[in-house]
PDB file of C-alpha atoms in Angstrom:
ATOM      1  CA  UNK L   3      40.232   4.727  12.618  1.00 50.00           C
ATOM      2  CA  UNK L   4      43.999   4.695  12.337  1.00 55.00           C
ATOM      3  CA  UNK L   5      44.204   3.313  15.874  1.00 84.00           C
ATOM      4  CA  UNK L   6      42.035   0.242  15.116  1.00 94.00           C
ATOM      5  CA  UNK L   7      43.574  -2.655  17.012  1.00 96.00           C
ATOM      6  CA  UNK L   8      40.835  -5.163  17.799  1.00 98.00           C
ATOM      7  CA  UNK L   9      37.614  -6.246  16.110  1.00 98.00           C
ATOM      8  CA  UNK L  10      34.731  -8.607  16.793  1.00 98.00           C
ATOM      9  CA  UNK L  11      33.604 -10.502  13.695  1.00 98.00           C
ATOM     10  CA  UNK L  12      30.108 -11.999  13.732  1.00 98.00           C
ATOM     11  CA  UNK L  13      29.345 -14.711  11.220  1.00 98.00           C
ATOM     12  CA  UNK L  14      33.053 -15.505  11.406  1.00 98.00           C
ATOM     13  CA  UNK L  15      32.713 -19.026  10.019  1.00 97.00           C
ATOM     14  CA  UNK L  16      30.707 -17.998   6.952  1.00 96.00           C
ATOM     15  CA  UNK L  17      32.078 -17.405   3.479  1.00 96.00           C
ATOM     16  CA  UNK L  18      32.717 -13.690   3.990  1.00 98.00           C
ATOM     17  CA  UNK L  19      33.421 -13.932   7.707  1.00 98.00           C
ATOM     18  CA  UNK L  20      36.289 -16.376   7.160  1.00 97.00           C
ATOM     19  CA  UNK L  21      37.846 -13.910   4.761  1.00 98.00           C
ATOM     20  CA  UNK L  22      37.486 -11.027   7.224  1.00 98.00           C
ATOM     21  CA  UNK L  23      39.072 -13.075  10.002  1.00 98.00           C
ATOM     22  CA  UNK L  24      41.969 -14.224   7.820  1.00 98.00           C
ATOM     23  CA  UNK L  25      42.672 -10.778   6.381  1.00 98.00           C
ATOM     24  CA  UNK L  26      42.403  -9.044   9.764  1.00 98.00           C
ATOM     25  CA  UNK L  27      44.698 -11.572  11.446  1.00 98.00           C
ATOM     26  CA  UNK L  28      47.219 -11.221   8.620  1.00 97.00           C
ATOM     27  CA  UNK L  29      47.138  -7.453   9.125  1.00 96.00           C
ATOM     28  CA  UNK L  30      48.035  -7.884  12.792  1.00 96.00           C
ATOM     29  CA  UNK L  31      44.666  -7.044  14.316  1.00 97.00           C
ATOM     30  CA  UNK L  32      43.351  -8.753  17.426  1.00 98.00           C
ATOM     31  CA  UNK L  33      40.312 -10.705  16.244  1.00 98.00           C
ATOM     32  CA  UNK L  34      37.375 -12.202  18.134  1.00 98.00           C
ATOM     33  CA  UNK L  35      35.566 -14.637  15.877  1.00 98.00           C
ATOM     34  CA  UNK L  36      31.931 -15.078  16.903  1.00 98.00           C
ATOM     35  CA  UNK L  37      29.406 -17.759  15.917  1.00 98.00           C
ATOM     36  CA  UNK L  38      26.304 -19.192  17.654  1.00 97.00           C
ATOM     37  CA  UNK L  39      27.739 -22.685  17.139  1.00 95.00           C
ATOM     38  CA  UNK L  40      31.204 -23.743  16.098  1.00 95.00           C
ATOM     39  CA  UNK L  41      31.745 -26.975  14.158  1.00 91.00           C
ATOM     40  CA  UNK L  42      34.388 -29.272  15.591  1.00 88.00           C
ATOM     41  CA  UNK L  43      36.549 -28.927  12.499  1.00 89.00           C
ATOM     42  CA  UNK L  44      36.461 -25.125  12.312  1.00 89.00           C
ATOM     43  CA  UNK L  45      39.981 -23.789  11.820  1.00 90.00           C
ATOM     44  CA  UNK L  46      41.043 -20.269  12.750  1.00 95.00           C
ATOM     45  CA  UNK L  47      44.297 -18.406  12.130  1.00 94.00           C
ATOM     46  CA  UNK L  48      46.747 -18.371  14.987  1.00 94.00           C
ATOM     47  CA  UNK L  49      45.975 -15.820  17.681  1.00 95.00           C
ATOM     48  CA  UNK L  50      42.288 -15.470  16.798  1.00 97.00           C
ATOM     49  CA  UNK L  51      39.980 -15.758  19.796  1.00 97.00           C
ATOM     50  CA  UNK L  52      36.927 -17.938  19.334  1.00 97.00           C
ATOM     51  CA  UNK L  53      33.700 -16.813  21.004  1.00 97.00           C
ATOM     52  CA  UNK L  54      30.206 -18.304  21.030  1.00 98.00           C
ATOM     53  CA  UNK L  55      27.138 -16.056  20.993  1.00 98.00           C
ATOM     54  CA  UNK L  56      23.741 -15.906  19.308  1.00 98.00           C
ATOM     55  CA  UNK L  57      22.908 -12.404  18.077  1.00 98.00           C
ATOM     56  CA  UNK L  58      19.173 -13.003  18.580  1.00 97.00           C
ATOM     57  CA  UNK L  59      19.244 -14.335  22.136  1.00 97.00           C
ATOM     58  CA  UNK L  60      22.500 -13.469  23.912  1.00 98.00           C
ATOM     59  CA  UNK L  61      23.869 -10.371  25.577  1.00 98.00           C
ATOM     60  CA  UNK L  62      26.611  -9.250  23.213  1.00 98.00           C
ATOM     61  CA  UNK L  63      28.233  -6.670  25.489  1.00 98.00           C
ATOM     62  CA  UNK L  64      30.586  -9.181  27.192  1.00 98.00           C
ATOM     63  CA  UNK L  65      31.510 -10.576  23.780  1.00 98.00           C
ATOM     64  CA  UNK L  66      32.582  -7.244  22.274  1.00 98.00           C
ATOM     65  CA  UNK L  67      33.880  -5.483  25.397  1.00 98.00           C
ATOM     66  CA  UNK L  68      37.283  -3.955  24.674  1.00 97.00           C
ATOM     67  CA  UNK L  69      36.999  -4.122  20.885  1.00 98.00           C
ATOM     68  CA  UNK L  70      37.377  -1.065  18.688  1.00 98.00           C
ATOM     69  CA  UNK L  71      34.836  -2.124  16.056  1.00 98.00           C
ATOM     70  CA  UNK L  72      32.226  -4.731  15.177  1.00 98.00           C
ATOM     71  CA  UNK L  73      32.073  -6.291  11.713  1.00 98.00           C
ATOM     72  CA  UNK L  74      28.957  -8.304  10.933  1.00 98.00           C
ATOM     73  CA  UNK L  75      29.083 -10.906   8.159  1.00 98.00           C
ATOM     74  CA  UNK L  76      26.020 -12.854   9.236  1.00 97.00           C
ATOM     75  CA  UNK L  77      23.630 -14.151   6.607  1.00 92.00           C
ATOM     76  CA  UNK L  78      20.796 -16.546   5.930  1.00 85.00           C
ATOM     77  CA  UNK L  79      21.102 -19.722   3.855  1.00 77.00           C
ATOM     78  CA  UNK L  80      19.246 -19.790   0.551  1.00 71.00           C
ATOM     79  CA  UNK L  81      16.464 -22.228   1.375  1.00 71.00           C
ATOM     80  CA  UNK L  82      12.759 -22.148   0.585  1.00 67.00           C
ATOM     81  CA  UNK L  83      11.912 -21.726   4.257  1.00 72.00           C
ATOM     82  CA  UNK L  84      14.252 -18.800   4.950  1.00 71.00           C
ATOM     83  CA  UNK L  85      13.306 -17.085   1.693  1.00 68.00           C
ATOM     84  CA  UNK L  86       9.563 -17.247   2.419  1.00 75.00           C
ATOM     85  CA  UNK L  87       9.695 -16.533   6.144  1.00 82.00           C
ATOM     86  CA  UNK L  88      13.174 -15.445   7.228  1.00 86.00           C
ATOM     87  CA  UNK L  89      13.955 -15.205  10.933  1.00 91.00           C
ATOM     88  CA  UNK L  90      14.675 -11.627  12.075  1.00 95.00           C
ATOM     89  CA  UNK L  91      18.422 -12.100  11.787  1.00 96.00           C
ATOM     90  CA  UNK L  92      19.301  -8.764  10.220  1.00 97.00           C
ATOM     91  CA  UNK L  93      16.966  -6.573  12.248  1.00 98.00           C
ATOM     92  CA  UNK L  94      17.532  -8.476  15.488  1.00 98.00           C
ATOM     93  CA  UNK L  95      21.298  -8.380  15.124  1.00 98.00           C
ATOM     94  CA  UNK L  96      21.275  -4.640  14.390  1.00 98.00           C
ATOM     95  CA  UNK L  97      19.361  -3.996  17.589  1.00 98.00           C
ATOM     96  CA  UNK L  98      21.681  -6.296  19.556  1.00 98.00           C
ATOM     97  CA  UNK L  99      24.825  -4.645  18.178  1.00 98.00           C
ATOM     98  CA  UNK L 100      23.557  -1.157  18.969  1.00 98.00           C
ATOM     99  CA  UNK L 101      22.642  -2.169  22.508  1.00 98.00           C
ATOM    100  CA  UNK L 102      26.068  -3.715  23.093  1.00 98.00           C
ATOM    101  CA  UNK L 103      27.778  -0.667  21.593  1.00 98.00           C
ATOM    102  CA  UNK L 104      25.839   1.638  23.891  1.00 98.00           C
ATOM    103  CA  UNK L 105      26.903  -0.431  26.906  1.00 98.00           C
ATOM    104  CA  UNK L 106      30.571  -0.742  25.928  1.00 98.00           C
ATOM    105  CA  UNK L 107      31.300   2.579  24.231  1.00 97.00           C
ATOM    106  CA  UNK L 108      32.146   1.046  20.840  1.00 98.00           C
ATOM    107  CA  UNK L 109      31.456   3.524  18.048  1.00 97.00           C
ATOM    108  CA  UNK L 110      32.265   1.670  14.825  1.00 98.00           C
ATOM    109  CA  UNK L 111      30.010  -0.889  13.152  1.00 98.00           C
ATOM    110  CA  UNK L 112      30.296  -2.305   9.618  1.00 98.00           C
ATOM    111  CA  UNK L 113      27.570  -4.681   8.425  1.00 98.00           C
ATOM    112  CA  UNK L 114      26.752  -6.551   5.228  1.00 98.00           C
ATOM    113  CA  UNK L 115      23.585  -5.585   3.389  1.00 98.00           C
ATOM    114  CA  UNK L 116      22.947  -5.921  -0.370  1.00 97.00           C
ATOM    115  CA  UNK L 117      22.635  -3.664  -3.399  1.00 97.00           C
ATOM    116  CA  UNK L 118      19.208  -5.258  -3.967  1.00 95.00           C
ATOM    117  CA  UNK L 119      17.856  -3.291  -1.024  1.00 95.00           C
ATOM    118  CA  UNK L 120      17.944  -0.245  -3.305  1.00 95.00           C
ATOM    119  CA  UNK L 121      17.451  -1.710  -6.787  1.00 92.00           C
ATOM    120  CA  UNK L 122      16.581  -4.935  -8.602  1.00 89.00           C
ATOM    121  CA  UNK L 123      17.807  -3.445 -11.876  1.00 92.00           C
ATOM    122  CA  UNK L 124      21.050  -5.398 -12.125  1.00 93.00           C
ATOM    123  CA  UNK L 125      21.923  -8.645 -13.888  1.00 91.00           C
ATOM    124  CA  UNK L 126      20.066 -10.624 -16.593  1.00 91.00           C
ATOM    125  CA  UNK L 127      16.316 -10.085 -16.578  1.00 90.00           C
ATOM    126  CA  UNK L 128      15.539 -13.707 -15.658  1.00 89.00           C
ATOM    127  CA  UNK L 129      17.779 -13.337 -12.619  1.00 90.00           C
ATOM    128  CA  UNK L 130      16.001 -10.137 -11.622  1.00 91.00           C
ATOM    129  CA  UNK L 131      12.655 -11.932 -11.678  1.00 90.00           C
ATOM    130  CA  UNK L 132      13.957 -14.988  -9.824  1.00 86.00           C
ATOM    131  CA  UNK L 133      15.840 -13.060  -7.163  1.00 84.00           C
ATOM    132  CA  UNK L 134      12.949 -10.704  -6.486  1.00 82.00           C
ATOM    133  CA  UNK L 135      10.427 -13.524  -6.246  1.00 81.00           C
ATOM    134  CA  UNK L 136      12.617 -15.755  -4.101  1.00 81.00           C
ATOM    135  CA  UNK L 137      14.340 -13.263  -1.815  1.00 88.00           C
ATOM    136  CA  UNK L 138      12.059 -10.246  -1.450  1.00 90.00           C
ATOM    137  CA  UNK L 139      11.450 -10.870   2.300  1.00 90.00           C
ATOM    138  CA  UNK L 140      15.200 -11.010   2.945  1.00 92.00           C
ATOM    139  CA  UNK L 141      15.899  -7.833   0.966  1.00 93.00           C
ATOM    140  CA  UNK L 142      13.051  -6.109   2.804  1.00 93.00           C
ATOM    141  CA  UNK L 143      14.497  -7.120   6.140  1.00 95.00           C
ATOM    142  CA  UNK L 144      17.932  -5.840   5.138  1.00 96.00           C
ATOM    143  CA  UNK L 145      16.323  -2.521   4.326  1.00 97.00           C
ATOM    144  CA  UNK L 146      14.724  -2.468   7.773  1.00 98.00           C
ATOM    145  CA  UNK L 147      18.137  -3.226   9.289  1.00 98.00           C
ATOM    146  CA  UNK L 148      19.526  -0.159   7.547  1.00 98.00           C
ATOM    147  CA  UNK L 149      16.614   1.916   8.850  1.00 98.00           C
ATOM    148  CA  UNK L 150      17.419   0.803  12.406  1.00 98.00           C
ATOM    149  CA  UNK L 151      21.048   1.820  11.951  1.00 98.00           C
ATOM    150  CA  UNK L 152      20.026   5.238  10.627  1.00 98.00           C
ATOM    151  CA  UNK L 153      18.099   5.942  13.830  1.00 97.00           C
ATOM    152  CA  UNK L 154      21.253   5.425  15.915  1.00 98.00           C
ATOM    153  CA  UNK L 155      24.060   7.890  16.576  1.00 97.00           C
ATOM    154  CA  UNK L 156      26.806   5.327  15.936  1.00 97.00           C
ATOM    155  CA  UNK L 157      29.436   5.348  13.189  1.00 98.00           C
ATOM    156  CA  UNK L 158      27.884   2.618  11.060  1.00 98.00           C
ATOM    157  CA  UNK L 159      28.408   1.537   7.476  1.00 98.00           C
ATOM    158  CA  UNK L 160      26.128  -0.892   5.611  1.00 98.00           C
ATOM    159  CA  UNK L 161      28.108  -2.419   2.739  1.00 98.00           C
ATOM    160  CA  UNK L 162      25.962  -3.389  -0.253  1.00 98.00           C
ATOM    161  CA  UNK L 163      27.614  -6.064  -2.399  1.00 98.00           C
ATOM    162  CA  UNK L 164      26.141  -7.423  -5.584  1.00 97.00           C
ATOM    163  CA  UNK L 165      25.375 -11.122  -5.987  1.00 95.00           C
ATOM    164  CA  UNK L 166      28.016 -12.852  -3.868  1.00 96.00           C
ATOM    165  CA  UNK L 167      30.416 -15.468  -5.183  1.00 96.00           C
ATOM    166  CA  UNK L 168      33.452 -17.396  -3.970  1.00 96.00           C
ATOM    167  CA  UNK L 169      36.827 -15.806  -4.488  1.00 97.00           C
ATOM    168  CA  UNK L 170      39.821 -14.246  -2.801  1.00 97.00           C
ATOM    169  CA  UNK L 171      40.277 -10.497  -2.525  1.00 98.00           C
ATOM    170  CA  UNK L 172      41.408  -8.737  -5.681  1.00 97.00           C
ATOM    171  CA  UNK L 173      41.433  -5.138  -4.503  1.00 95.00           C
ATOM    172  CA  UNK L 174      40.316  -3.914  -7.941  1.00 96.00           C
ATOM    173  CA  UNK L 175      36.591  -3.746  -7.229  1.00 98.00           C
ATOM    174  CA  UNK L 176      34.401  -0.735  -7.945  1.00 98.00           C
ATOM    175  CA  UNK L 177      32.725   1.143  -5.092  1.00 98.00           C
ATOM    176  CA  UNK L 178      29.744   3.413  -5.779  1.00 98.00           C
ATOM    177  CA  UNK L 179      27.162   5.077  -3.535  1.00 98.00           C
ATOM    178  CA  UNK L 180      23.953   3.157  -2.854  1.00 97.00           C
ATOM    179  CA  UNK L 181      23.938   0.648  -5.753  1.00 98.00           C
ATOM    180  CA  UNK L 182      26.525  -1.274  -7.741  1.00 97.00           C
ATOM    181  CA  UNK L 183      27.592   0.298 -11.027  1.00 96.00           C
ATOM    182  CA  UNK L 184      25.552  -0.493 -14.164  1.00 95.00           C
ATOM    183  CA  UNK L 185      26.840  -3.547 -16.012  1.00 95.00           C
ATOM    184  CA  UNK L 186      28.099  -5.220 -12.836  1.00 97.00           C
ATOM    185  CA  UNK L 187      26.388  -7.942 -10.815  1.00 96.00           C
ATOM    186  CA  UNK L 188      28.923 -10.042  -8.873  1.00 97.00           C
ATOM    187  CA  UNK L 189      31.016  -9.454  -5.764  1.00 98.00           C
ATOM    188  CA  UNK L 190      33.641 -11.775  -4.316  1.00 98.00           C
ATOM    189  CA  UNK L 191      33.503 -12.680  -0.631  1.00 98.00           C
ATOM    190  CA  UNK L 192      37.170 -11.777  -0.376  1.00 98.00           C
ATOM    191  CA  UNK L 193      36.579  -8.318  -1.827  1.00 98.00           C
ATOM    192  CA  UNK L 194      33.680  -7.644   0.542  1.00 98.00           C
ATOM    193  CA  UNK L 195      35.939  -8.596   3.446  1.00 98.00           C
ATOM    194  CA  UNK L 196      38.731  -6.358   2.146  1.00 98.00           C
ATOM    195  CA  UNK L 197      36.397  -3.395   1.773  1.00 98.00           C
ATOM    196  CA  UNK L 198      34.740  -3.903   5.168  1.00 98.00           C
ATOM    197  CA  UNK L 199      38.124  -3.939   6.866  1.00 98.00           C
ATOM    198  CA  UNK L 200      39.189  -0.812   4.988  1.00 97.00           C
ATOM    199  CA  UNK L 201      36.008   0.942   6.118  1.00 97.00           C
ATOM    200  CA  UNK L 202      36.720  -0.013   9.722  1.00 97.00           C
ATOM    201  CA  UNK L 203      40.398   0.953   9.573  1.00 95.00           C
ATOM    202  CA  UNK L 204      40.092   4.200   7.657  1.00 94.00           C
ATOM    203  CA  UNK L 205      36.765   5.473   8.964  1.00 92.00           C
ATOM    204  CA  UNK L 206      35.381   5.695   5.431  1.00 93.00           C
ATOM    205  CA  UNK L 207      31.713   5.736   4.377  1.00 98.00           C
ATOM    206  CA  UNK L 208      30.403   6.489   7.883  1.00 98.00           C
ATOM    207  CA  UNK L 209      26.590   6.504   8.046  1.00 98.00           C
ATOM    208  CA  UNK L 210      26.430   5.559   4.368  1.00 98.00           C
ATOM    209  CA  UNK L 211      25.619   2.561   2.181  1.00 98.00           C
ATOM    210  CA  UNK L 212      28.429   1.968  -0.325  1.00 98.00           C
ATOM    211  CA  UNK L 213      27.963  -0.677  -3.003  1.00 98.00           C
ATOM    212  CA  UNK L 214      30.765  -2.912  -4.254  1.00 98.00           C
ATOM    213  CA  UNK L 215      31.149  -5.164  -7.318  1.00 98.00           C
ATOM    214  CA  UNK L 216      33.530  -6.063 -10.151  1.00 98.00           C
ATOM    215  CA  UNK L 217      33.408  -7.747 -13.587  1.00 97.00           C
ATOM    216  CA  UNK L 218      33.838 -11.520 -13.434  1.00 97.00           C
ATOM    217  CA  UNK L 219      34.153 -14.377 -15.918  1.00 96.00           C
ATOM    218  CA  UNK L 220      31.231 -14.721 -18.306  1.00 94.00           C
ATOM    219  CA  UNK L 221      30.240 -18.112 -16.880  1.00 94.00           C
ATOM    220  CA  UNK L 222      29.917 -16.596 -13.393  1.00 95.00           C
ATOM    221  CA  UNK L 223      27.694 -13.819 -14.718  1.00 94.00           C
ATOM    222  CA  UNK L 224      25.512 -16.034 -16.909  1.00 93.00           C
ATOM    223  CA  UNK L 225      21.758 -15.896 -16.405  1.00 91.00           C
ATOM    224  CA  UNK L 226      21.612 -19.681 -15.953  1.00 91.00           C
ATOM    225  CA  UNK L 227      24.105 -19.649 -13.105  1.00 93.00           C
ATOM    226  CA  UNK L 228      22.623 -16.590 -11.403  1.00 91.00           C
ATOM    227  CA  UNK L 229      19.068 -17.920 -11.534  1.00 91.00           C
ATOM    228  CA  UNK L 230      20.166 -21.326 -10.187  1.00 90.00           C
ATOM    229  CA  UNK L 231      21.935 -19.650  -7.284  1.00 88.00           C
ATOM    230  CA  UNK L 232      18.994 -17.354  -6.552  1.00 86.00           C
ATOM    231  CA  UNK L 233      16.738 -20.409  -6.348  1.00 83.00           C
ATOM    232  CA  UNK L 234      19.161 -22.183  -4.031  1.00 79.00           C
ATOM    233  CA  UNK L 235      20.290 -24.716  -6.614  1.00 73.00           C
ATOM    234  CA  UNK L 236      23.837 -25.651  -7.554  1.00 63.00           C
ATOM    235  CA  UNK L 237      24.475 -24.451 -11.120  1.00 63.00           C
ATOM    236  CA  UNK L 238      25.657 -26.967 -13.688  1.00 53.00           C
TER     237      UNK L 238
END
């Protein structure tokens, strides 16, 4: 989409969403940053339009009207409650986006999924056990979200990062079809944002599920750290 001028970013105040908003604004795009609730101290780049909408309860058509693409960075917090019985955030949002796109004529949608929808065979074996046990319902719901997108006739892309971590965009990440490359496990929020924007701008990976990851420092890829994060605990 060489003529991409304006985007709506859902989950705009999250770790990846902030990066998408900042990178898109820096690139000169018109950005609508969308959250169900905005904290009083939320800061946005100059020129970014703040909108309030809940993807599970609100009509999204007025929120995205006039945009060229929707980028969804929504996610669930890693808590015992959401892991065991997650609300239908991924499936419900997919249905809401598709409805709004049908009503407004928007064709392009880029969402965040996870490589773990397709495989658990990445990372140290203790992490594989912990992540599968703790997050299986969330991964299952992400897979259902992708199924919903496949039934539509829109130009969607479901980006599948590895295990997310803080970090600015590097631009040197590895993109592979379906699952992250063997030997990799981590993906920076900044790199996910960079890749999502590239997909929206260039029209790449339409109706596909590209996976993205890169090598990181040994301490960030350690089994101890990964297991602690999968269980919702701050690593030491």
